[in-house]
Short mmCIF file of C-alpha atoms and ligand atoms in Angstrom, two decimals:
data_model
loop_
_atom_site.label_atom_id
_atom_site.label_comp_id
_atom_site.label_asym_id
_atom_site.label_seq_id
_atom_site.Cartn_x
_atom_site.Cartn_y
_atom_site.Cartn_z
CA UNK A 1 -56.83 119.41 152.50
CA UNK A 2 -53.37 119.10 152.23
CA UNK A 3 -51.46 121.25 155.02
CA UNK A 4 -48.07 120.02 154.74
CA UNK A 5 -47.19 121.24 151.30
CA UNK A 6 -49.55 124.47 149.03
CA UNK A 7 -48.68 128.00 148.31
CA UNK A 8 -50.18 130.77 148.87
CA UNK A 9 -50.22 134.38 147.60
CA UNK A 10 -51.68 137.17 149.21
CA UNK A 11 -51.49 141.26 148.59
CA UNK A 12 -50.66 143.32 151.42
CA UNK A 13 -53.34 146.21 151.86
CA UNK A 14 -54.79 148.17 155.11
CA UNK A 15 -58.35 147.56 155.52
CA UNK A 16 -61.16 149.04 157.35
CA UNK A 17 -64.14 147.94 157.76
CA UNK A 18 -67.20 149.03 160.02
CA UNK A 19 -70.19 151.55 159.48
CA UNK A 20 -69.51 155.06 159.11
CA UNK A 21 -65.94 154.57 159.06
CA UNK A 22 -65.50 156.34 156.05
CA UNK A 23 -64.91 159.23 157.59
CA UNK A 24 -61.62 157.90 158.52
CA UNK A 25 -60.55 158.49 155.39
CA UNK A 26 -58.28 161.74 155.41
CA UNK A 27 -56.53 160.05 158.59
CA UNK A 28 -56.04 157.08 156.28
CA UNK A 29 -54.91 159.36 153.34
CA UNK A 30 -52.34 160.95 155.29
CA UNK A 31 -50.98 157.87 156.94
CA UNK A 32 -50.21 156.53 152.86
CA UNK A 33 -48.23 159.41 152.54
CA UNK A 34 -51.00 161.17 149.67
CA UNK A 35 -51.04 164.65 149.22
CA UNK A 36 -53.02 165.18 145.63
CA UNK A 37 -56.54 162.45 145.35
CA UNK A 38 -58.09 162.55 142.73
CA UNK A 39 -61.36 161.16 143.76
CA UNK A 40 -62.73 158.86 141.07
CA UNK A 41 -66.60 157.31 140.24
CA UNK A 42 -69.45 156.24 137.69
CA UNK A 43 -71.50 159.63 136.34
CA UNK A 44 -74.54 158.29 138.07
CA UNK A 45 -72.65 158.10 141.78
CA UNK A 46 -70.99 161.60 141.52
CA UNK A 47 -72.46 162.77 144.58
CA UNK A 48 -71.48 160.29 146.31
CA UNK A 49 -67.92 161.14 144.90
CA UNK A 50 -68.08 164.88 145.73
CA UNK A 51 -69.08 164.19 149.35
CA UNK A 52 -65.66 162.33 149.43
CA UNK A 53 -63.69 164.98 147.69
CA UNK A 54 -65.48 167.50 150.64
CA UNK A 55 -64.29 165.34 153.51
CA UNK A 56 -60.57 165.08 152.25
CA UNK A 57 -60.19 168.79 151.94
CA UNK A 58 -57.48 170.13 150.20
CA UNK A 59 -55.94 167.11 149.92
CA UNK A 60 -58.67 166.38 147.01
CA UNK A 61 -57.29 167.42 144.11
CA UNK A 62 -61.29 167.09 142.09
CA UNK A 63 -63.92 164.96 141.10
CA UNK A 64 -63.57 162.69 137.70
CA UNK A 65 -67.02 160.71 137.46
CA UNK A 66 -66.15 159.58 134.02
CA UNK A 67 -65.72 155.54 134.83
CA UNK A 68 -67.91 152.87 132.94
CA UNK A 69 -68.51 149.44 132.36
CA UNK A 70 -65.67 147.37 131.31
CA UNK A 71 -62.98 150.29 131.66
CA UNK A 72 -63.09 151.34 127.99
CA UNK A 73 -59.39 152.01 126.93
CA UNK A 74 -60.37 155.33 125.87
CA UNK A 75 -61.77 156.02 129.01
CA UNK A 76 -58.78 155.15 130.78
CA UNK A 77 -56.02 156.78 128.66
CA UNK A 78 -58.42 160.23 128.71
CA UNK A 79 -58.53 159.61 132.68
CA UNK A 80 -54.78 158.93 132.84
CA UNK A 81 -53.79 162.07 131.26
CA UNK A 82 -55.88 164.20 132.99
CA UNK A 83 -54.22 162.51 136.45
CA UNK A 84 -50.95 163.48 135.19
CA UNK A 85 -52.08 167.22 134.42
CA UNK A 86 -53.74 167.82 137.90
CA UNK A 87 -50.46 166.78 138.88
CA UNK A 88 -53.24 163.55 141.19
CA UNK A 89 -50.12 161.79 143.35
CA UNK A 90 -52.91 158.75 144.03
CA UNK A 91 -56.39 158.10 143.39
CA UNK A 92 -59.73 157.28 145.45
CA UNK A 93 -62.75 155.02 143.98
CA UNK A 94 -66.00 155.40 145.17
CA UNK A 95 -68.44 152.54 143.22
CA UNK A 96 -68.47 148.90 142.13
CA UNK A 97 -66.56 146.86 140.14
CA UNK A 98 -66.38 150.12 136.99
CA UNK A 99 -65.22 152.32 139.41
CA UNK A 100 -62.31 150.46 141.06
CA UNK A 101 -61.54 149.21 137.25
CA UNK A 102 -60.87 152.84 136.36
CA UNK A 103 -58.41 153.44 139.38
CA UNK A 104 -56.54 150.46 138.30
CA UNK A 105 -56.74 151.20 134.96
CA UNK A 106 -55.27 154.71 135.78
CA UNK A 107 -52.72 153.06 138.17
CA UNK A 108 -51.25 150.65 135.03
CA UNK A 109 -50.53 153.52 132.60
CA UNK A 110 -48.96 155.65 135.89
CA UNK A 111 -48.66 153.45 138.80
CA UNK A 112 -50.63 155.93 140.76
CA UNK A 113 -51.22 153.84 144.46
CA UNK A 114 -55.24 154.25 145.13
CA UNK A 115 -57.54 154.16 147.89
CA UNK A 116 -60.99 152.04 146.88
CA UNK A 117 -64.04 152.13 148.38
CA UNK A 118 -66.20 149.38 147.44
CA UNK A 119 -69.82 150.06 147.23
CA UNK A 120 -71.18 146.75 145.56
CA UNK A 121 -69.82 143.48 146.44
CA UNK A 122 -67.75 142.55 143.36
CA UNK A 123 -64.60 142.63 145.16
CA UNK A 124 -62.45 144.17 142.09
CA UNK A 125 -60.16 146.41 145.34
CA UNK A 126 -59.01 142.73 146.17
CA UNK A 127 -57.39 141.30 143.66
CA UNK A 128 -54.58 142.16 140.97
CA UNK A 129 -57.02 141.51 137.72
CA UNK A 130 -57.79 144.01 135.59
CA UNK A 131 -59.69 144.07 132.51
CA UNK A 132 -59.83 145.59 129.46
CA UNK A 133 -62.14 146.86 126.71
CA UNK A 134 -60.78 147.44 123.29
CA UNK A 135 -62.65 147.67 119.93
CA UNK A 136 -65.45 145.31 121.61
CA UNK A 137 -63.04 143.05 123.53
CA UNK A 138 -61.91 142.56 126.84
CA UNK A 139 -58.79 141.64 127.87
CA UNK A 140 -57.92 140.48 131.04
CA UNK A 141 -54.16 140.40 132.79
CA UNK A 142 -52.81 140.23 136.13
CA UNK A 143 -50.64 142.87 137.56
CA UNK A 144 -49.97 144.06 141.21
CA UNK A 145 -49.11 147.14 140.43
CA UNK A 146 -53.36 147.78 140.40
CA UNK A 147 -54.01 146.29 143.81
CA UNK A 148 -55.18 149.00 145.97
CA UNK A 149 -53.03 149.81 148.81
CA UNK A 150 -56.49 150.04 151.49
CA UNK A 151 -59.94 149.31 151.03
CA UNK A 152 -62.50 151.16 152.98
CA UNK A 153 -64.87 148.78 153.55
CA UNK A 154 -68.60 151.24 154.78
CA UNK A 155 -71.89 149.37 155.05
CA UNK A 156 -73.13 152.65 154.73
CA UNK A 157 -72.65 153.31 151.24
CA UNK A 158 -74.75 149.78 150.22
CA UNK A 159 -77.63 150.96 151.31
CA UNK A 160 -78.60 152.62 147.88
CA UNK A 161 -77.98 150.11 145.91
CA UNK A 162 -81.18 148.39 144.30
CA UNK A 163 -81.60 145.03 146.27
CA UNK A 164 -81.71 143.55 142.56
CA UNK A 165 -78.52 144.82 141.97
CA UNK A 166 -77.18 143.36 145.51
CA UNK A 167 -78.33 139.81 145.61
CA UNK A 168 -76.82 139.38 141.26
CA UNK A 169 -73.77 141.32 142.51
CA UNK A 170 -73.40 139.07 145.77
CA UNK A 171 -73.97 135.59 143.42
CA UNK A 172 -71.25 137.62 141.71
CA UNK A 173 -68.56 137.82 144.72
CA UNK A 174 -70.46 134.31 145.93
CA UNK A 175 -68.95 132.52 142.13
CA UNK A 176 -65.42 134.02 143.32
CA UNK A 177 -65.24 131.42 146.23
CA UNK A 178 -67.02 128.26 145.80
CA UNK A 179 -64.17 128.50 142.20
CA UNK A 180 -61.79 128.90 145.13
CA UNK A 181 -62.56 125.79 146.61
CA UNK A 182 -61.67 123.42 144.10
CA UNK A 183 -59.12 125.74 142.98
CA UNK A 184 -55.21 123.92 141.78
CA UNK A 185 -53.69 126.67 143.66
CA UNK A 186 -56.26 126.19 147.17
CA UNK A 187 -54.37 126.23 150.19
CA UNK A 188 -55.80 125.77 153.76
CA UNK A 189 -56.41 129.80 154.65
CA UNK A 190 -57.57 130.47 151.14
CA UNK A 191 -60.36 126.80 152.33
CA UNK A 192 -61.24 129.10 155.37
CA UNK A 193 -61.78 132.82 154.07
CA UNK A 194 -64.02 130.70 150.81
CA UNK A 195 -66.16 128.77 153.18
CA UNK A 196 -66.34 132.02 156.12
CA UNK A 197 -67.43 134.53 152.70
CA UNK A 198 -69.68 131.32 151.35
CA UNK A 199 -71.27 131.70 154.87
CA UNK A 200 -71.57 135.08 155.34
CA UNK A 201 -73.06 135.90 151.81
CA UNK A 202 -75.23 132.83 152.25
CA UNK A 203 -77.03 134.17 155.16
CA UNK A 204 -76.86 137.76 154.16
CA UNK A 205 -78.15 137.79 150.77
CA UNK A 206 -81.73 136.81 150.81
CA UNK A 207 -81.72 139.50 154.06
CA UNK A 208 -80.12 141.87 151.99
CA UNK A 209 -82.55 141.54 148.56
CA UNK A 210 -85.91 141.30 151.25
CA UNK A 211 -85.19 144.06 153.03
CA UNK A 212 -82.01 146.03 151.52
CA UNK A 213 -82.03 149.20 154.12
CA UNK A 214 -81.36 146.44 157.39
CA UNK A 215 -78.02 147.84 157.97
CA UNK A 216 -76.71 144.67 159.75
CA UNK A 217 -78.02 142.10 156.77
CA UNK A 218 -75.58 144.98 154.45
CA UNK A 219 -72.42 144.51 156.89
CA UNK A 220 -72.81 140.92 156.88
CA UNK A 221 -73.19 141.02 152.88
CA UNK A 222 -70.10 143.41 152.82
CA UNK A 223 -67.96 141.44 155.02
CA UNK A 224 -68.62 138.47 152.86
CA UNK A 225 -67.98 140.30 149.52
CA UNK A 226 -64.09 141.50 151.16
CA UNK A 227 -63.75 137.56 151.80
CA UNK A 228 -65.12 136.60 148.17
CA UNK A 229 -62.56 139.10 146.26
CA UNK A 230 -60.16 137.81 148.70
CA UNK A 231 -60.40 134.32 147.46
CA UNK A 232 -60.63 135.78 143.82
CA UNK A 233 -57.79 137.43 143.94
CA UNK A 234 -55.25 134.47 145.45
CA UNK A 235 -56.73 131.83 143.17
CA UNK A 236 -57.23 130.82 139.27
CA UNK A 237 -60.64 130.61 138.15
CA UNK A 238 -62.39 128.09 136.71
CA UNK A 239 -65.48 126.08 134.08
CA UNK A 240 -67.71 129.17 135.71
CA UNK A 241 -65.83 132.19 135.04
CA UNK A 242 -64.98 130.51 131.61
CA UNK A 243 -68.70 129.66 131.10
CA UNK A 244 -69.82 133.80 131.98
CA UNK A 245 -66.98 135.07 129.84
CA UNK A 246 -68.65 133.60 126.80
CA UNK A 247 -71.85 133.82 127.05
CA UNK A 248 -71.48 137.98 127.81
CA UNK A 249 -69.04 138.53 125.44
CA UNK A 250 -71.32 136.46 122.61
CA UNK A 251 -74.61 138.01 123.62
CA UNK A 252 -73.90 140.84 125.29
CA UNK A 253 -75.46 139.38 128.52
CA UNK A 254 -75.57 141.03 132.14
CA UNK A 255 -71.91 140.11 134.10
CA UNK A 256 -73.91 139.73 137.47
CA UNK A 257 -77.13 138.12 136.41
CA UNK A 258 -75.48 135.91 134.21
CA UNK A 259 -72.56 134.57 137.26
CA UNK A 260 -76.37 134.36 139.20
CA UNK A 261 -77.86 131.50 136.44
CA UNK A 262 -74.27 130.22 135.53
CA UNK A 263 -73.39 128.86 139.48
CA UNK A 264 -75.88 126.33 140.55
CA UNK A 265 -75.25 124.45 136.76
CA UNK A 266 -71.46 124.61 137.38
CA UNK A 267 -71.45 123.23 140.90
CA UNK A 268 -73.65 120.52 139.78
CA UNK A 269 -71.27 119.98 136.56
CA UNK A 270 -68.31 119.63 138.85
CA UNK A 271 -69.55 118.01 141.45
CA UNK A 272 -68.60 114.29 140.85
CA UNK A 273 -65.02 115.72 140.26
CA UNK A 274 -64.15 117.70 143.20
CA UNK A 275 -65.76 115.63 146.55
CA UNK A 276 -63.41 117.79 149.63
CA UNK A 277 -64.67 121.08 147.62
CA UNK A 278 -68.46 120.27 147.55
CA UNK A 279 -68.37 118.51 151.27
CA UNK A 280 -66.73 121.88 152.64
CA UNK A 281 -69.88 123.87 150.53
CA UNK A 282 -72.41 121.76 151.92
CA UNK A 283 -71.20 122.44 155.69
CA UNK A 284 -70.74 126.45 154.96
CA UNK A 285 -74.09 126.46 153.69
CA UNK A 286 -75.54 123.68 156.33
CA UNK A 287 -76.69 121.59 153.52
CA UNK A 288 -76.71 118.15 152.92
CA UNK A 289 -76.89 118.77 148.86
CA UNK A 290 -75.14 121.65 147.67
CA UNK A 291 -75.66 121.49 144.69
CA UNK A 292 -79.46 122.32 145.33
CA UNK A 293 -78.46 124.67 148.08
CA UNK A 294 -76.64 126.91 145.74
CA UNK A 295 -79.72 126.73 143.15
CA UNK A 296 -82.12 127.84 146.27
CA UNK A 297 -79.65 130.52 147.18
CA UNK A 298 -79.75 131.79 143.49
CA UNK A 299 -83.53 131.35 143.96
CA UNK A 300 -83.77 133.23 147.16
CA UNK A 301 -82.20 136.46 145.42
CA UNK A 302 -83.62 137.04 142.64
CA UNK A 303 -81.31 135.09 139.59
CA UNK A 304 -82.74 134.69 136.00
CA UNK A 305 -84.24 131.50 135.35
CA UNK A 306 -82.66 130.94 132.08
CA UNK A 307 -80.34 132.33 129.38
CA UNK A 308 -83.52 132.67 126.94
CA UNK A 309 -84.98 134.70 129.78
CA UNK A 310 -81.89 136.71 129.65
CA UNK A 311 -82.22 137.44 125.97
CA UNK A 312 -79.33 134.78 124.62
CA UNK A 313 -80.74 133.10 121.47
CA UNK A 314 -81.41 129.32 121.24
CA UNK A 315 -78.80 128.90 117.91
CA UNK A 316 -76.10 130.24 120.22
CA UNK A 317 -75.72 127.15 121.66
CA UNK A 318 -73.21 125.44 119.50
CA UNK A 319 -71.04 128.83 119.04
CA UNK A 320 -70.88 128.99 123.00
CA UNK A 321 -69.81 125.54 123.24
CA UNK A 322 -67.72 125.90 120.70
CA UNK A 323 -65.43 129.09 122.57
CA UNK A 324 -65.98 127.15 126.02
CA UNK A 325 -64.25 124.05 124.36
CA UNK A 326 -61.69 126.68 122.42
CA UNK A 327 -58.05 127.36 124.61
CA UNK A 328 -58.94 125.18 127.70
CA UNK A 329 -59.12 126.69 130.80
CA UNK A 330 -58.33 124.54 133.88
CA UNK A 331 -61.42 123.12 135.36
CA UNK A 332 -61.55 120.03 138.32
CA UNK A 333 -63.49 117.74 135.24
CA UNK A 334 -62.36 117.42 132.44
CA UNK A 335 -64.33 118.88 129.54
CA UNK A 336 -65.89 116.73 126.75
CA UNK A 337 -67.84 118.59 123.95
CA UNK A 338 -70.96 116.35 124.57
CA UNK A 339 -71.35 117.51 128.70
CA UNK A 340 -70.60 120.90 127.63
CA UNK A 341 -73.79 120.67 125.23
CA UNK A 342 -75.79 119.23 127.77
CA UNK A 343 -74.58 121.77 130.03
CA UNK A 344 -75.26 125.15 127.95
CA UNK A 345 -78.66 123.13 126.92
CA UNK A 346 -79.99 123.08 130.53
CA UNK A 347 -78.67 126.39 131.45
CA UNK A 348 -80.74 128.04 128.14
CA UNK A 349 -84.26 126.06 128.78
CA UNK A 350 -83.90 126.79 133.18
CA UNK A 351 -85.13 124.72 136.20
CA UNK A 352 -88.53 123.92 136.29
CA UNK A 353 -90.28 125.83 139.15
P1 NAD B 1 -70.78 148.55 138.54
O1 NAD B 1 -69.47 149.09 138.95
O2 NAD B 1 -70.84 148.43 137.08
O3 NAD B 1 -71.97 149.22 138.95
C1 NAD B 1 -73.27 149.46 138.29
C2 NAD B 1 -73.95 150.46 138.58
O4 NAD B 1 -74.12 150.12 139.72
C3 NAD B 1 -73.10 151.63 138.76
O5 NAD B 1 -73.60 152.50 137.57
C4 NAD B 1 -72.87 152.24 139.66
O6 NAD B 1 -72.70 153.58 139.70
C5 NAD B 1 -73.98 151.97 140.03
N1 NAD B 1 -73.66 151.84 141.78
C6 NAD B 1 -72.62 151.17 142.48
N2 NAD B 1 -72.47 151.14 143.61
C7 NAD B 1 -73.73 151.63 143.80
C8 NAD B 1 -74.70 152.06 145.07
N3 NAD B 1 -74.22 151.73 146.03
N4 NAD B 1 -75.41 152.41 145.30
C9 NAD B 1 -76.55 152.93 143.90
N5 NAD B 1 -76.14 152.40 142.42
C10 NAD B 1 -74.76 152.12 142.91
O7 NAD B 1 -70.81 147.62 139.07
P2 NAD B 1 -70.38 146.12 139.45
O8 NAD B 1 -70.79 144.78 139.54
O9 NAD B 1 -69.97 146.45 141.12
O10 NAD B 1 -68.87 146.02 138.39
C11 NAD B 1 -68.86 145.23 137.24
C12 NAD B 1 -67.58 145.54 136.54
O11 NAD B 1 -66.39 145.18 138.09
C13 NAD B 1 -67.78 144.37 135.74
O12 NAD B 1 -66.91 145.31 134.49
C14 NAD B 1 -66.75 142.82 136.37
O13 NAD B 1 -65.95 142.56 134.84
C15 NAD B 1 -65.60 144.50 137.02
N6 NAD B 1 -65.44 142.83 137.66
C16 NAD B 1 -63.84 142.85 138.32
C17 NAD B 1 -63.47 142.31 139.11
C18 NAD B 1 -61.34 142.45 139.09
O14 NAD B 1 -60.75 141.54 140.05
N7 NAD B 1 -60.90 143.27 138.05
C19 NAD B 1 -63.79 141.38 139.54
C20 NAD B 1 -65.55 141.49 140.57
C21 NAD B 1 -65.78 142.52 138.79
#
């Protein structure tokens, strides 16, 4: 790691972490100077949002339980109009990446500040990234206006996340730290954040999947998720994210499951070009071979075995390869067609037992 010359970007956020610490939200909101907070959630998490609004008392100006997967612009336009109608001066999103995405989309339209109360491991709360869907197409941008002013991580709120979703969401987070390790923008601080995030998630996720009600495992997983989200905030992603984006977009595959399946294959692909990152990854995982360790972790958390199992058609391989090679992405190992064809075919067929 070059400690003599590097670039590192971070975003100012207050982070409260700990079981039960959502009780401190009213004080936090007062410190931030918010007086009229609109509470956001998905329809499925309306009760959590209502409980939070109750906790905030008069400071809450209502609950908008309309967040939807992939942040559709129609939903965001209507939500921003609603925030203006109720004269909100801030939003508080309780939920996963979809709800936090709605808070960000409102911020993009109104510049309203927000607090995020994450209940999955996706990590969106740490980042200036927002992806929005219009006419079936998802476009992603980075804009500091969407970074939440504060995050409250309360692991008790993750106890209800089902075991399978927890494992997949955790692998999504894990992938951010792995790609940060070989990012062209890596700094000594980022490398440490990524290594610690990898360590925390690797020890916590199999425990969470086996015993979703274990509060210590939940706290450890959420701690790892914070670190991995911070990696995503400050570094460019590479082939793994490109592959997931292409496959998800072309075949409408589930976001987190696709991440969990693809990651070990991309680690294997990039290994020859990323000696230092692989050494760090192996050390963080306590393994000799980082590739088999990531395959084992994916298996332990119940990742799908193949793209075929996820529902991708075999005649989709060539279009997927075309798109992965189109508008080239930065990647530590150059992308050549025959190798990318082999990569997608291997993921389609899946690893033998
Ligand atoms: P999600 O927010 O879509 O949640 C999935 C479902 O799980 C929802 O119904 C939600 O209400 C429910 N849920 C969430 N937490 C729960 C809990 N603790 N208990 C019970 N149910 C719960 O899922 P996600 O994986 O967190 O987010 C995925 C979205 O986030 C994708 O659109 C992805 O692109 C985006 N994302 C964005 C960034 C970013 O930086 N912008 C980063 C990661 C993911």
